[in-house]
Amino acid sequence: MLNKLAASELVLNDDGSVYHLNLLPEDIADKIILVGDPDRVAKVSKYFDKVEIKKNKREFYTHTGTLRGERITVMSTGIGTENIDIVMNELDALVNIDLINKEFKTEHKALELFRMGTCGSVNPDVQVDNMLVTQNVVGLDGLMHFYQDYEFENEFSRNFLEKFPYAKIKPMLYFADWSEDLGELYKDAKYHGNTATFPGFYAPQGRQLRLKALDDQFLETLNDLDITNFEMETSAIYALSKLLGHKAVTVNNVIANRRRGEFSTDHHTSEKNLIEWVLERIIN
Ligand code: R1P
Ligand code: URA
């Protein structure tokens, strides 16, 4: 690959910012909280001592400031791993590519990424309005199959693939795990578990409104394979972090218990608790 990136590959806006995130290198901290919902960004940054940068484009809202003197960024990713593909590549470009000369930097910078989201549990004993940290993740969204050099096997994958009964879905699966040292910050979370990331909220997660899902036993089968919860971003965050050399950990608020048919009756309060819990642990 040529070292100098063409204008069609590393796309920049008129002010030199990266195309979708609309950010310049100086707009982000090394510690970044990723949330799905754009409305959650201000709910996090209101705890900052000072917000210096507020920028947005499409569903990508970014606030950067300081908290207890430390520089920190909170950014919304919108929904889904296709958005995470954009977020991860553009965040990495901001720190590891010289955007003016369009060349790779010789020194690598590792970002610390903290996804703070919502999820549904498939373990009937995992109660709503509690926090669940993802150790292992299986992506059923296929994203990493478009990238070279991804290591598809790990300890979790071998056991999972042996027993996963859906032959047609199997070829699109990929696996990743958390960054252990960031996970250490969350060791007192109520739940730790294995997450499945899906490319949809309805049939992919076994929900049936007017359309039938793959299998009525989907949730039970995944839980038997040691999956605790579902959401829509962590597989791509963990896997692309591994490939690009960043650190990542996810903690999600459980807002739905799918096996018991329960949904949080006060997810605003549990969201507030999650924000405070995370900020307390990631800022020194
Ligand atoms: C679906 O409602 C969305 O909520 C979850 C899913 O991953 C998906 O993005 O996370 P967020 O609350 O962070 O968006
Ligand atoms: N987010 C999801 O993706 N699924 C749920 O059930 C709840 C939140």
PDB file of C-alpha atoms and ligand atoms in Angstrom:
ATOM      1  CA  MET A   1       0.000   0.000   0.000  1.00  0.00           C
ATOM      2  CA  LEU A   2       1.235   3.510  -0.837  1.00  0.00           C
ATOM      3  CA  ASN A   3       1.941   5.634   2.200  1.00  0.00           C
ATOM      4  CA  LYS A   4       0.209   8.764   0.840  1.00  0.00           C
ATOM      5  CA  LEU A   5      -3.553   8.405   1.010  1.00  0.00           C
ATOM      6  CA  ALA A   6      -5.696   9.573  -1.919  1.00  0.00           C
ATOM      7  CA  ALA A   7      -8.433  12.186  -1.399  1.00  0.00           C
ATOM      8  CA  SER A   8     -11.059   9.514  -2.092  1.00  0.00           C
ATOM      9  CA  GLU A   9      -9.712   7.258   0.704  1.00  0.00           C
ATOM     10  CA  LEU A  10      -9.002   9.605   3.557  1.00  0.00           C
ATOM     11  CA  VAL A  11     -11.891  11.999   2.979  1.00  0.00           C
ATOM     12  CA  LEU A  12     -11.610  15.405   4.638  1.00  0.00           C
ATOM     13  CA  ASN A  13     -13.972  18.368   4.915  1.00  0.00           C
ATOM     14  CA  ASP A  14     -12.969  21.859   3.696  1.00  0.00           C
ATOM     15  CA  ASP A  15     -11.540  22.757   7.114  1.00  0.00           C
ATOM     16  CA  GLY A  16      -9.367  19.610   7.140  1.00  0.00           C
ATOM     17  CA  SER A  17     -11.592  17.709   9.577  1.00  0.00           C
ATOM     18  CA  VAL A  18     -12.383  14.005   9.091  1.00  0.00           C
ATOM     19  CA  TYR A  19     -15.408  13.512   6.855  1.00  0.00           C
ATOM     20  CA  HIS A  20     -18.171  12.086   9.073  1.00  0.00           C
ATOM     21  CA  LEU A  21     -17.049  12.978  12.581  1.00  0.00           C
ATOM     22  CA  ASN A  22     -16.295  16.568  11.495  1.00  0.00           C
ATOM     23  CA  LEU A  23     -13.351  16.712  13.928  1.00  0.00           C
ATOM     24  CA  LEU A  24      -9.776  17.957  13.855  1.00  0.00           C
ATOM     25  CA  PRO A  25      -6.996  16.143  15.768  1.00  0.00           C
ATOM     26  CA  GLU A  26      -7.012  18.755  18.557  1.00  0.00           C
ATOM     27  CA  ASP A  27     -10.781  18.248  19.126  1.00  0.00           C
ATOM     28  CA  ILE A  28     -10.448  14.895  20.916  1.00  0.00           C
ATOM     29  CA  ALA A  29      -8.912  13.648  24.149  1.00  0.00           C
ATOM     30  CA  ASP A  30      -7.076  10.314  24.438  1.00  0.00           C
ATOM     31  CA  LYS A  31      -9.881   9.089  26.705  1.00  0.00           C
ATOM     32  CA  ILE A  32     -13.198   8.856  24.847  1.00  0.00           C
ATOM     33  CA  ILE A  33     -16.651   7.804  26.024  1.00  0.00           C
ATOM     34  CA  LEU A  34     -18.751   6.372  23.191  1.00  0.00           C
ATOM     35  CA  VAL A  35     -22.532   6.422  23.533  1.00  0.00           C
ATOM     36  CA  GLY A  36     -25.108   5.375  20.958  1.00  0.00           C
ATOM     37  CA  ASP A  37     -27.729   8.038  21.562  1.00  0.00           C
ATOM     38  CA  PRO A  38     -26.793  11.638  20.556  1.00  0.00           C
ATOM     39  CA  ASP A  39     -28.962  12.951  23.441  1.00  0.00           C
ATOM     40  CA  ARG A  40     -26.721  11.104  25.911  1.00  0.00           C
ATOM     41  CA  VAL A  41     -23.705  13.269  25.002  1.00  0.00           C
ATOM     42  CA  ALA A  42     -24.912  16.381  26.858  1.00  0.00           C
ATOM     43  CA  LYS A  43     -26.114  14.204  29.743  1.00  0.00           C
ATOM     44  CA  VAL A  44     -22.476  13.125  30.169  1.00  0.00           C
ATOM     45  CA  SER A  45     -20.702  16.406  29.435  1.00  0.00           C
ATOM     46  CA  LYS A  46     -22.840  18.281  31.952  1.00  0.00           C
ATOM     47  CA  TYR A  47     -20.594  16.658  34.588  1.00  0.00           C
ATOM     48  CA  PHE A  48     -17.446  18.119  32.968  1.00  0.00           C
ATOM     49  CA  ASP A  49     -15.792  21.098  34.716  1.00  0.00           C
ATOM     50  CA  LYS A  50     -15.680  22.800  31.344  1.00  0.00           C
ATOM     51  CA  VAL A  51     -16.743  21.876  27.776  1.00  0.00           C
ATOM     52  CA  GLU A  52     -14.321  23.386  25.227  1.00  0.00           C
ATOM     53  CA  ILE A  53     -15.444  21.749  21.997  1.00  0.00           C
ATOM     54  CA  LYS A  54     -18.939  20.994  20.723  1.00  0.00           C
ATOM     55  CA  LYS A  55     -19.175  19.703  17.164  1.00  0.00           C
ATOM     56  CA  ASN A  56     -21.565  17.484  15.256  1.00  0.00           C
ATOM     57  CA  LYS A  57     -22.473  16.056  11.870  1.00  0.00           C
ATOM     58  CA  ARG A  58     -25.241  13.535  11.195  1.00  0.00           C
ATOM     59  CA  GLU A  59     -25.581  11.328  14.314  1.00  0.00           C
ATOM     60  CA  PHE A  60     -22.021  12.005  15.478  1.00  0.00           C
ATOM     61  CA  TYR A  61     -22.085  14.549  18.322  1.00  0.00           C
ATOM     62  CA  THR A  62     -18.842  15.294  20.179  1.00  0.00           C
ATOM     63  CA  HIS A  63     -18.161  17.253  23.358  1.00  0.00           C
ATOM     64  CA  THR A  64     -14.607  17.605  24.684  1.00  0.00           C
ATOM     65  CA  GLY A  65     -13.635  19.218  27.957  1.00  0.00           C
ATOM     66  CA  THR A  66     -12.063  18.504  31.291  1.00  0.00           C
ATOM     67  CA  LEU A  67     -13.233  16.632  34.359  1.00  0.00           C
ATOM     68  CA  ARG A  68     -11.272  16.954  37.594  1.00  0.00           C
ATOM     69  CA  GLY A  69      -8.549  18.520  35.437  1.00  0.00           C
ATOM     70  CA  GLU A  70      -8.341  15.594  32.978  1.00  0.00           C
ATOM     71  CA  ARG A  71      -9.165  16.048  29.294  1.00  0.00           C
ATOM     72  CA  ILE A  72     -12.029  13.850  28.153  1.00  0.00           C
ATOM     73  CA  THR A  73     -14.288  13.422  25.118  1.00  0.00           C
ATOM     74  CA  VAL A  74     -17.805  12.065  24.844  1.00  0.00           C
ATOM     75  CA  MET A  75     -19.113  11.175  21.386  1.00  0.00           C
ATOM     76  CA  SER A  76     -22.283   9.603  19.998  1.00  0.00           C
ATOM     77  CA  THR A  77     -21.938   6.812  17.479  1.00  0.00           C
ATOM     78  CA  GLY A  78     -25.582   6.371  16.514  1.00  0.00           C
ATOM     79  CA  ILE A  79     -26.819   2.804  16.141  1.00  0.00           C
ATOM     80  CA  GLY A  80     -24.979  -0.132  14.635  1.00  0.00           C
ATOM     81  CA  THR A  81     -21.598  -1.555  13.695  1.00  0.00           C
ATOM     82  CA  GLU A  82     -21.603   0.151  10.300  1.00  0.00           C
ATOM     83  CA  ASN A  83     -21.419   3.440  12.212  1.00  0.00           C
ATOM     84  CA  ILE A  84     -18.682   2.003  14.419  1.00  0.00           C
ATOM     85  CA  ASP A  85     -16.659   1.217  11.297  1.00  0.00           C
ATOM     86  CA  ILE A  86     -16.717   4.955  10.553  1.00  0.00           C
ATOM     87  CA  VAL A  87     -16.129   6.074  14.137  1.00  0.00           C
ATOM     88  CA  MET A  88     -13.153   3.760  14.723  1.00  0.00           C
ATOM     89  CA  ASN A  89     -11.416   4.479  11.429  1.00  0.00           C
ATOM     90  CA  GLU A  90     -11.885   8.246  11.709  1.00  0.00           C
ATOM     91  CA  LEU A  91     -10.861   8.381  15.393  1.00  0.00           C
ATOM     92  CA  ASP A  92      -7.755   6.383  14.520  1.00  0.00           C
ATOM     93  CA  ALA A  93      -7.037   8.706  11.589  1.00  0.00           C
ATOM     94  CA  LEU A  94      -7.219  11.698  13.962  1.00  0.00           C
ATOM     95  CA  VAL A  95      -4.371  10.313  16.074  1.00  0.00           C
ATOM     96  CA  ASN A  96      -2.356   8.044  13.781  1.00  0.00           C
ATOM     97  CA  ILE A  97      -2.488   9.749  10.372  1.00  0.00           C
ATOM     98  CA  ASP A  98      -0.985  13.109   9.501  1.00  0.00           C
ATOM     99  CA  LEU A  99      -4.107  14.665   7.967  1.00  0.00           C
ATOM    100  CA  ILE A 100      -2.184  17.468   6.249  1.00  0.00           C
ATOM    101  CA  ASN A 101       0.347  15.277   4.455  1.00  0.00           C
ATOM    102  CA  LYS A 102      -2.053  12.317   4.342  1.00  0.00           C
ATOM    103  CA  GLU A 103       0.643   9.977   5.597  1.00  0.00           C
ATOM    104  CA  PHE A 104       0.759   7.437   8.416  1.00  0.00           C
ATOM    105  CA  LYS A 105       2.518   8.750  11.503  1.00  0.00           C
ATOM    106  CA  THR A 106       5.572   6.795  12.594  1.00  0.00           C
ATOM    107  CA  GLU A 107       4.572   6.849  16.263  1.00  0.00           C
ATOM    108  CA  HIS A 108       1.394   5.042  17.211  1.00  0.00           C
ATOM    109  CA  LYS A 109      -1.039   6.542  19.710  1.00  0.00           C
ATOM    110  CA  ALA A 110      -3.471   4.248  21.583  1.00  0.00           C
ATOM    111  CA  LEU A 111      -6.847   5.687  22.539  1.00  0.00           C
ATOM    112  CA  GLU A 112      -8.873   4.518  25.548  1.00  0.00           C
ATOM    113  CA  LEU A 113     -12.473   3.898  24.487  1.00  0.00           C
ATOM    114  CA  PHE A 114     -15.322   3.441  26.936  1.00  0.00           C
ATOM    115  CA  ARG A 115     -18.664   2.448  25.417  1.00  0.00           C
ATOM    116  CA  MET A 116     -21.542   3.359  27.720  1.00  0.00           C
ATOM    117  CA  GLY A 117     -24.764   2.002  26.271  1.00  0.00           C
ATOM    118  CA  THR A 118     -27.972   0.069  26.768  1.00  0.00           C
ATOM    119  CA  CYS A 119     -28.657  -3.608  26.145  1.00  0.00           C
ATOM    120  CA  GLY A 120     -31.150  -6.422  26.586  1.00  0.00           C
ATOM    121  CA  SER A 121     -30.349  -9.484  28.708  1.00  0.00           C
ATOM    122  CA  VAL A 122     -30.968 -13.067  27.610  1.00  0.00           C
ATOM    123  CA  ASN A 123     -30.034 -14.523  30.950  1.00  0.00           C
ATOM    124  CA  PRO A 124     -33.296 -14.513  32.931  1.00  0.00           C
ATOM    125  CA  ASP A 125     -31.386 -13.806  36.165  1.00  0.00           C
ATOM    126  CA  VAL A 126     -29.755 -10.594  34.896  1.00  0.00           C
ATOM    127  CA  GLN A 127     -32.053  -7.877  36.174  1.00  0.00           C
ATOM    128  CA  VAL A 128     -32.999  -4.637  34.417  1.00  0.00           C
ATOM    129  CA  ASP A 129     -31.530  -1.305  35.557  1.00  0.00           C
ATOM    130  CA  ASN A 130     -28.154  -2.860  36.351  1.00  0.00           C
ATOM    131  CA  MET A 131     -24.776  -2.509  34.682  1.00  0.00           C
ATOM    132  CA  LEU A 132     -23.219  -5.300  32.665  1.00  0.00           C
ATOM    133  CA  VAL A 133     -19.590  -5.216  31.527  1.00  0.00           C
ATOM    134  CA  THR A 134     -18.706  -7.114  28.329  1.00  0.00           C
ATOM    135  CA  GLN A 135     -15.684  -9.427  28.577  1.00  0.00           C
ATOM    136  CA  ASN A 136     -16.156 -11.439  25.375  1.00  0.00           C
ATOM    137  CA  VAL A 137     -18.227 -10.483  22.391  1.00  0.00           C
ATOM    138  CA  VAL A 138     -19.491 -12.336  19.356  1.00  0.00           C
ATOM    139  CA  GLY A 139     -20.326 -10.190  16.347  1.00  0.00           C
ATOM    140  CA  LEU A 140     -23.151 -11.493  14.182  1.00  0.00           C
ATOM    141  CA  ASP A 141     -22.876  -8.443  11.957  1.00  0.00           C
ATOM    142  CA  GLY A 142     -20.078  -9.728   9.720  1.00  0.00           C
ATOM    143  CA  LEU A 143     -18.059  -6.491   9.672  1.00  0.00           C
ATOM    144  CA  MET A 144     -14.625  -7.907  10.410  1.00  0.00           C
ATOM    145  CA  HIS A 145     -14.799 -10.296   7.443  1.00  0.00           C
ATOM    146  CA  PHE A 146     -14.086  -7.294   5.225  1.00  0.00           C
ATOM    147  CA  TYR A 147     -10.740  -6.682   6.971  1.00  0.00           C
ATOM    148  CA  GLN A 148      -7.493  -8.564   6.381  1.00  0.00           C
ATOM    149  CA  ASP A 149      -5.388  -9.851   9.246  1.00  0.00           C
ATOM    150  CA  TYR A 150      -8.185 -10.283  11.764  1.00  0.00           C
ATOM    151  CA  GLU A 151      -7.630 -13.160  14.171  1.00  0.00           C
ATOM    152  CA  PHE A 152     -10.980 -14.958  14.188  1.00  0.00           C
ATOM    153  CA  GLU A 153     -10.210 -17.549  16.833  1.00  0.00           C
ATOM    154  CA  ASN A 154      -9.971 -17.133  20.558  1.00  0.00           C
ATOM    155  CA  GLU A 155     -10.793 -19.277  23.547  1.00  0.00           C
ATOM    156  CA  PHE A 156     -14.414 -18.154  23.618  1.00  0.00           C
ATOM    157  CA  SER A 157     -14.941 -18.626  19.865  1.00  0.00           C
ATOM    158  CA  ARG A 158     -13.885 -22.274  19.804  1.00  0.00           C
ATOM    159  CA  ASN A 159     -16.427 -23.346  22.376  1.00  0.00           C
ATOM    160  CA  PHE A 160     -19.140 -21.112  20.888  1.00  0.00           C
ATOM    161  CA  LEU A 161     -18.692 -22.247  17.270  1.00  0.00           C
ATOM    162  CA  GLU A 162     -18.695 -25.913  18.187  1.00  0.00           C
ATOM    163  CA  LYS A 163     -22.207 -25.600  19.578  1.00  0.00           C
ATOM    164  CA  PHE A 164     -23.738 -22.771  17.483  1.00  0.00           C
ATOM    165  CA  PRO A 165     -26.494 -24.510  15.479  1.00  0.00           C
ATOM    166  CA  TYR A 166     -27.253 -21.919  12.787  1.00  0.00           C
ATOM    167  CA  ALA A 167     -25.073 -22.981   9.844  1.00  0.00           C
ATOM    168  CA  LYS A 168     -26.146 -20.094   7.600  1.00  0.00           C
ATOM    169  CA  ILE A 169     -25.105 -17.429  10.124  1.00  0.00           C
ATOM    170  CA  LYS A 170     -21.863 -19.105  11.204  1.00  0.00           C
ATOM    171  CA  PRO A 171     -19.659 -17.778   8.384  1.00  0.00           C
ATOM    172  CA  MET A 172     -20.340 -14.143   9.338  1.00  0.00           C
ATOM    173  CA  LEU A 173     -19.396 -14.478  13.020  1.00  0.00           C
ATOM    174  CA  TYR A 174     -16.336 -12.936  14.618  1.00  0.00           C
ATOM    175  CA  PHE A 175     -15.095 -12.670  18.193  1.00  0.00           C
ATOM    176  CA  ALA A 176     -13.196 -10.219  20.353  1.00  0.00           C
ATOM    177  CA  ASP A 177     -12.629  -9.419  23.998  1.00  0.00           C
ATOM    178  CA  TRP A 178     -12.212  -6.402  26.241  1.00  0.00           C
ATOM    179  CA  SER A 179      -9.014  -4.611  27.070  1.00  0.00           C
ATOM    180  CA  GLU A 180      -8.194  -6.222  30.387  1.00  0.00           C
ATOM    181  CA  ASP A 181      -6.613  -3.157  31.986  1.00  0.00           C
ATOM    182  CA  LEU A 182      -9.639  -0.979  31.228  1.00  0.00           C
ATOM    183  CA  GLY A 183     -11.856  -3.837  32.451  1.00  0.00           C
ATOM    184  CA  GLU A 184     -10.018  -3.628  35.784  1.00  0.00           C
ATOM    185  CA  LEU A 185     -11.616  -0.197  36.320  1.00  0.00           C
ATOM    186  CA  TYR A 186     -15.032  -1.860  36.234  1.00  0.00           C
ATOM    187  CA  LYS A 187     -14.302  -4.864  38.462  1.00  0.00           C
ATOM    188  CA  ASP A 188     -17.052  -3.954  40.930  1.00  0.00           C
ATOM    189  CA  ALA A 189     -19.834  -3.915  38.296  1.00  0.00           C
ATOM    190  CA  LYS A 190     -22.906  -5.957  39.243  1.00  0.00           C
ATOM    191  CA  TYR A 191     -22.572  -8.181  36.153  1.00  0.00           C
ATOM    192  CA  HIS A 192     -19.798  -9.284  33.800  1.00  0.00           C
ATOM    193  CA  GLY A 193     -20.765 -11.282  30.760  1.00  0.00           C
ATOM    194  CA  ASN A 194     -20.469 -12.309  27.149  1.00  0.00           C
ATOM    195  CA  THR A 195     -22.291 -10.112  24.684  1.00  0.00           C
ATOM    196  CA  ALA A 196     -23.756 -10.747  21.232  1.00  0.00           C
ATOM    197  CA  THR A 197     -23.767  -7.775  18.877  1.00  0.00           C
ATOM    198  CA  PHE A 198     -26.431  -7.880  16.163  1.00  0.00           C
ATOM    199  CA  PRO A 199     -27.048  -5.992  12.919  1.00  0.00           C
ATOM    200  CA  GLY A 200     -30.631  -5.192  13.943  1.00  0.00           C
ATOM    201  CA  PHE A 201     -32.959  -4.769  16.923  1.00  0.00           C
ATOM    202  CA  TYR A 202     -35.872  -6.978  15.844  1.00  0.00           C
ATOM    203  CA  ALA A 203     -35.483 -10.426  14.216  1.00  0.00           C
ATOM    204  CA  PRO A 204     -31.687 -10.386  14.625  1.00  0.00           C
ATOM    205  CA  GLN A 205     -32.304 -10.144  18.387  1.00  0.00           C
ATOM    206  CA  GLY A 206     -35.186 -12.638  18.230  1.00  0.00           C
ATOM    207  CA  ARG A 207     -37.945  -9.989  18.430  1.00  0.00           C
ATOM    208  CA  GLN A 208     -41.084 -10.760  16.491  1.00  0.00           C
ATOM    209  CA  LEU A 209     -43.655  -8.075  15.755  1.00  0.00           C
ATOM    210  CA  ARG A 210     -45.372  -8.897  12.428  1.00  0.00           C
ATOM    211  CA  LEU A 211     -42.365 -10.782  11.041  1.00  0.00           C
ATOM    212  CA  LYS A 212     -41.106 -14.144  12.256  1.00  0.00           C
ATOM    213  CA  ALA A 213     -37.545 -14.491  13.526  1.00  0.00           C
ATOM    214  CA  LEU A 214     -35.185 -17.306  12.642  1.00  0.00           C
ATOM    215  CA  ASP A 215     -36.089 -19.512  15.557  1.00  0.00           C
ATOM    216  CA  ASP A 216     -38.397 -19.268  18.580  1.00  0.00           C
ATOM    217  CA  GLN A 217     -35.621 -20.733  20.711  1.00  0.00           C
ATOM    218  CA  PHE A 218     -32.981 -18.201  19.584  1.00  0.00           C
ATOM    219  CA  LEU A 219     -32.649 -16.466  22.953  1.00  0.00           C
ATOM    220  CA  GLU A 220     -32.458 -19.703  24.907  1.00  0.00           C
ATOM    221  CA  THR A 221     -29.897 -21.143  22.495  1.00  0.00           C
ATOM    222  CA  LEU A 222     -27.645 -18.104  22.811  1.00  0.00           C
ATOM    223  CA  ASN A 223     -27.951 -18.114  26.575  1.00  0.00           C
ATOM    224  CA  ASP A 224     -27.011 -21.827  26.585  1.00  0.00           C
ATOM    225  CA  LEU A 225     -23.872 -20.752  24.687  1.00  0.00           C
ATOM    226  CA  ASP A 226     -22.995 -18.427  27.582  1.00  0.00           C
ATOM    227  CA  ILE A 227     -24.283 -15.214  25.996  1.00  0.00           C
ATOM    228  CA  THR A 228     -25.622 -12.833  28.628  1.00  0.00           C
ATOM    229  CA  ASN A 229     -26.859  -9.854  26.614  1.00  0.00           C
ATOM    230  CA  PHE A 230     -27.502  -8.269  23.197  1.00  0.00           C
ATOM    231  CA  GLU A 231     -26.712  -4.894  21.742  1.00  0.00           C
ATOM    232  CA  MET A 232     -25.512  -3.395  18.462  1.00  0.00           C
ATOM    233  CA  GLU A 233     -21.969  -1.932  18.668  1.00  0.00           C
ATOM    234  CA  THR A 234     -19.486  -3.715  20.950  1.00  0.00           C
ATOM    235  CA  SER A 235     -18.227  -6.399  18.532  1.00  0.00           C
ATOM    236  CA  ALA A 236     -16.946  -3.760  16.108  1.00  0.00           C
ATOM    237  CA  ILE A 237     -15.533  -1.553  18.872  1.00  0.00           C
ATOM    238  CA  TYR A 238     -13.570  -4.427  20.433  1.00  0.00           C
ATOM    239  CA  ALA A 239     -12.447  -6.019  17.160  1.00  0.00           C
ATOM    240  CA  LEU A 240     -11.365  -2.796  15.437  1.00  0.00           C
ATOM    241  CA  SER A 241      -9.626  -1.692  18.647  1.00  0.00           C
ATOM    242  CA  LYS A 242      -7.570  -4.900  18.514  1.00  0.00           C
ATOM    243  CA  LEU A 243      -6.617  -4.346  14.859  1.00  0.00           C
ATOM    244  CA  LEU A 244      -5.880  -0.626  15.227  1.00  0.00           C
ATOM    245  CA  GLY A 245      -4.104  -0.885  18.587  1.00  0.00           C
ATOM    246  CA  HIS A 246      -6.581   0.912  20.857  1.00  0.00           C
ATOM    247  CA  LYS A 247      -8.056  -0.153  24.190  1.00  0.00           C
ATOM    248  CA  ALA A 248     -11.772  -0.625  24.717  1.00  0.00           C
ATOM    249  CA  VAL A 249     -14.310  -1.690  27.287  1.00  0.00           C
ATOM    250  CA  THR A 250     -18.114  -1.648  27.245  1.00  0.00           C
ATOM    251  CA  VAL A 251     -20.545  -1.269  30.089  1.00  0.00           C
ATOM    252  CA  ASN A 252     -24.239  -1.326  29.237  1.00  0.00           C
ATOM    253  CA  ASN A 253     -27.297  -0.640  31.280  1.00  0.00           C
ATOM    254  CA  VAL A 254     -29.655  -3.605  31.048  1.00  0.00           C
ATOM    255  CA  ILE A 255     -32.950  -2.017  30.018  1.00  0.00           C
ATOM    256  CA  ALA A 256     -34.783  -5.162  28.851  1.00  0.00           C
ATOM    257  CA  ASN A 257     -34.892  -8.676  30.258  1.00  0.00           C
ATOM    258  CA  ARG A 258     -35.929 -10.599  27.167  1.00  0.00           C
ATOM    259  CA  ARG A 259     -36.579 -13.896  28.879  1.00  0.00           C
ATOM    260  CA  ARG A 260     -38.917 -12.381  31.435  1.00  0.00           C
ATOM    261  CA  GLY A 261     -40.460  -9.883  28.982  1.00  0.00           C
ATOM    262  CA  GLU A 262     -39.536  -6.963  31.259  1.00  0.00           C
ATOM    263  CA  PHE A 263     -38.480  -3.435  30.287  1.00  0.00           C
ATOM    264  CA  SER A 264     -37.044  -0.841  32.655  1.00  0.00           C
ATOM    265  CA  THR A 265     -39.710   1.354  34.207  1.00  0.00           C
ATOM    266  CA  ASP A 266     -37.199   4.140  34.898  1.00  0.00           C
ATOM    267  CA  HIS A 267     -34.359   3.962  32.405  1.00  0.00           C
ATOM    268  CA  HIS A 268     -33.625   7.700  32.805  1.00  0.00           C
ATOM    269  CA  THR A 269     -32.582   7.108  36.406  1.00  0.00           C
ATOM    270  CA  SER A 270     -30.522   4.035  35.533  1.00  0.00           C
ATOM    271  CA  GLU A 271     -28.863   5.996  32.692  1.00  0.00           C
ATOM    272  CA  LYS A 272     -27.936   8.756  35.169  1.00  0.00           C
ATOM    273  CA  ASN A 273     -26.543   6.141  37.577  1.00  0.00           C
ATOM    274  CA  LEU A 274     -24.512   4.587  34.768  1.00  0.00           C
ATOM    275  CA  ILE A 275     -23.017   7.934  33.721  1.00  0.00           C
ATOM    276  CA  GLU A 276     -22.000   8.787  37.284  1.00  0.00           C
ATOM    277  CA  TRP A 277     -20.653   5.270  37.892  1.00  0.00           C
ATOM    278  CA  VAL A 278     -18.489   5.348  34.749  1.00  0.00           C
ATOM    279  CA  LEU A 279     -17.145   8.887  35.284  1.00  0.00           C
ATOM    280  CA  GLU A 280     -16.222   8.001  38.865  1.00  0.00           C
ATOM    281  CA  ARG A 281     -14.126   5.075  37.650  1.00  0.00           C
ATOM    282  CA  ILE A 282     -12.428   6.335  34.486  1.00  0.00           C
ATOM    283  CA  ILE A 283     -11.254   9.720  35.772  1.00  0.00           C
ATOM    284  CA  ASN A 284      -8.490   9.635  38.377  1.00  0.00           C
TER     285      ASN A 284
HETATM  286  C1  R1P B   1     -30.951   0.145  20.228  1.00  0.00           C
HETATM  287  O1  R1P B   1     -32.021   0.674  20.900  1.00  0.00           O
HETATM  288  C2  R1P B   1     -29.664   0.888  20.552  1.00  0.00           C
HETATM  289  O2  R1P B   1     -29.447   0.884  21.970  1.00  0.00           O
HETATM  290  C3  R1P B   1     -28.239   0.206  22.307  1.00  0.00           C
HETATM  291  C4  R1P B   1     -27.971  -0.644  21.085  1.00  0.00           C
HETATM  292  O3  R1P B   1     -26.633  -1.071  21.034  1.00  0.00           O
HETATM  293  C5  R1P B   1     -28.428   0.217  19.950  1.00  0.00           C
HETATM  294  O4  R1P B   1     -27.484   1.203  19.611  1.00  0.00           O
HETATM  295  O5  R1P B   1     -27.150   1.034  22.650  1.00  0.00           O
HETATM  296  P1  R1P B   1     -27.184   2.633  22.857  1.00  0.00           P
HETATM  297  O6  R1P B   1     -28.176   2.909  23.950  1.00  0.00           O
HETATM  298  O7  R1P B   1     -25.795   3.038  23.244  1.00  0.00           O
HETATM  299  O8  R1P B   1     -27.581   3.240  21.534  1.00  0.00           O
HETATM  300  N1  URA B   2     -30.447  -2.340  22.960  1.00  0.00           N
HETATM  301  C1  URA B   2     -30.532  -3.434  22.178  1.00  0.00           C
HETATM  302  O1  URA B   2     -29.837  -3.526  21.154  1.00  0.00           O
HETATM  303  N2  URA B   2     -31.392  -4.411  22.542  1.00  0.00           N
HETATM  304  C2  URA B   2     -32.180  -4.328  23.624  1.00  0.00           C
HETATM  305  O2  URA B   2     -32.958  -5.237  23.880  1.00  0.00           O
HETATM  306  C3  URA B   2     -32.079  -3.175  24.435  1.00  0.00           C
HETATM  307  C4  URA B   2     -31.199  -2.184  24.074  1.00  0.00           C
END
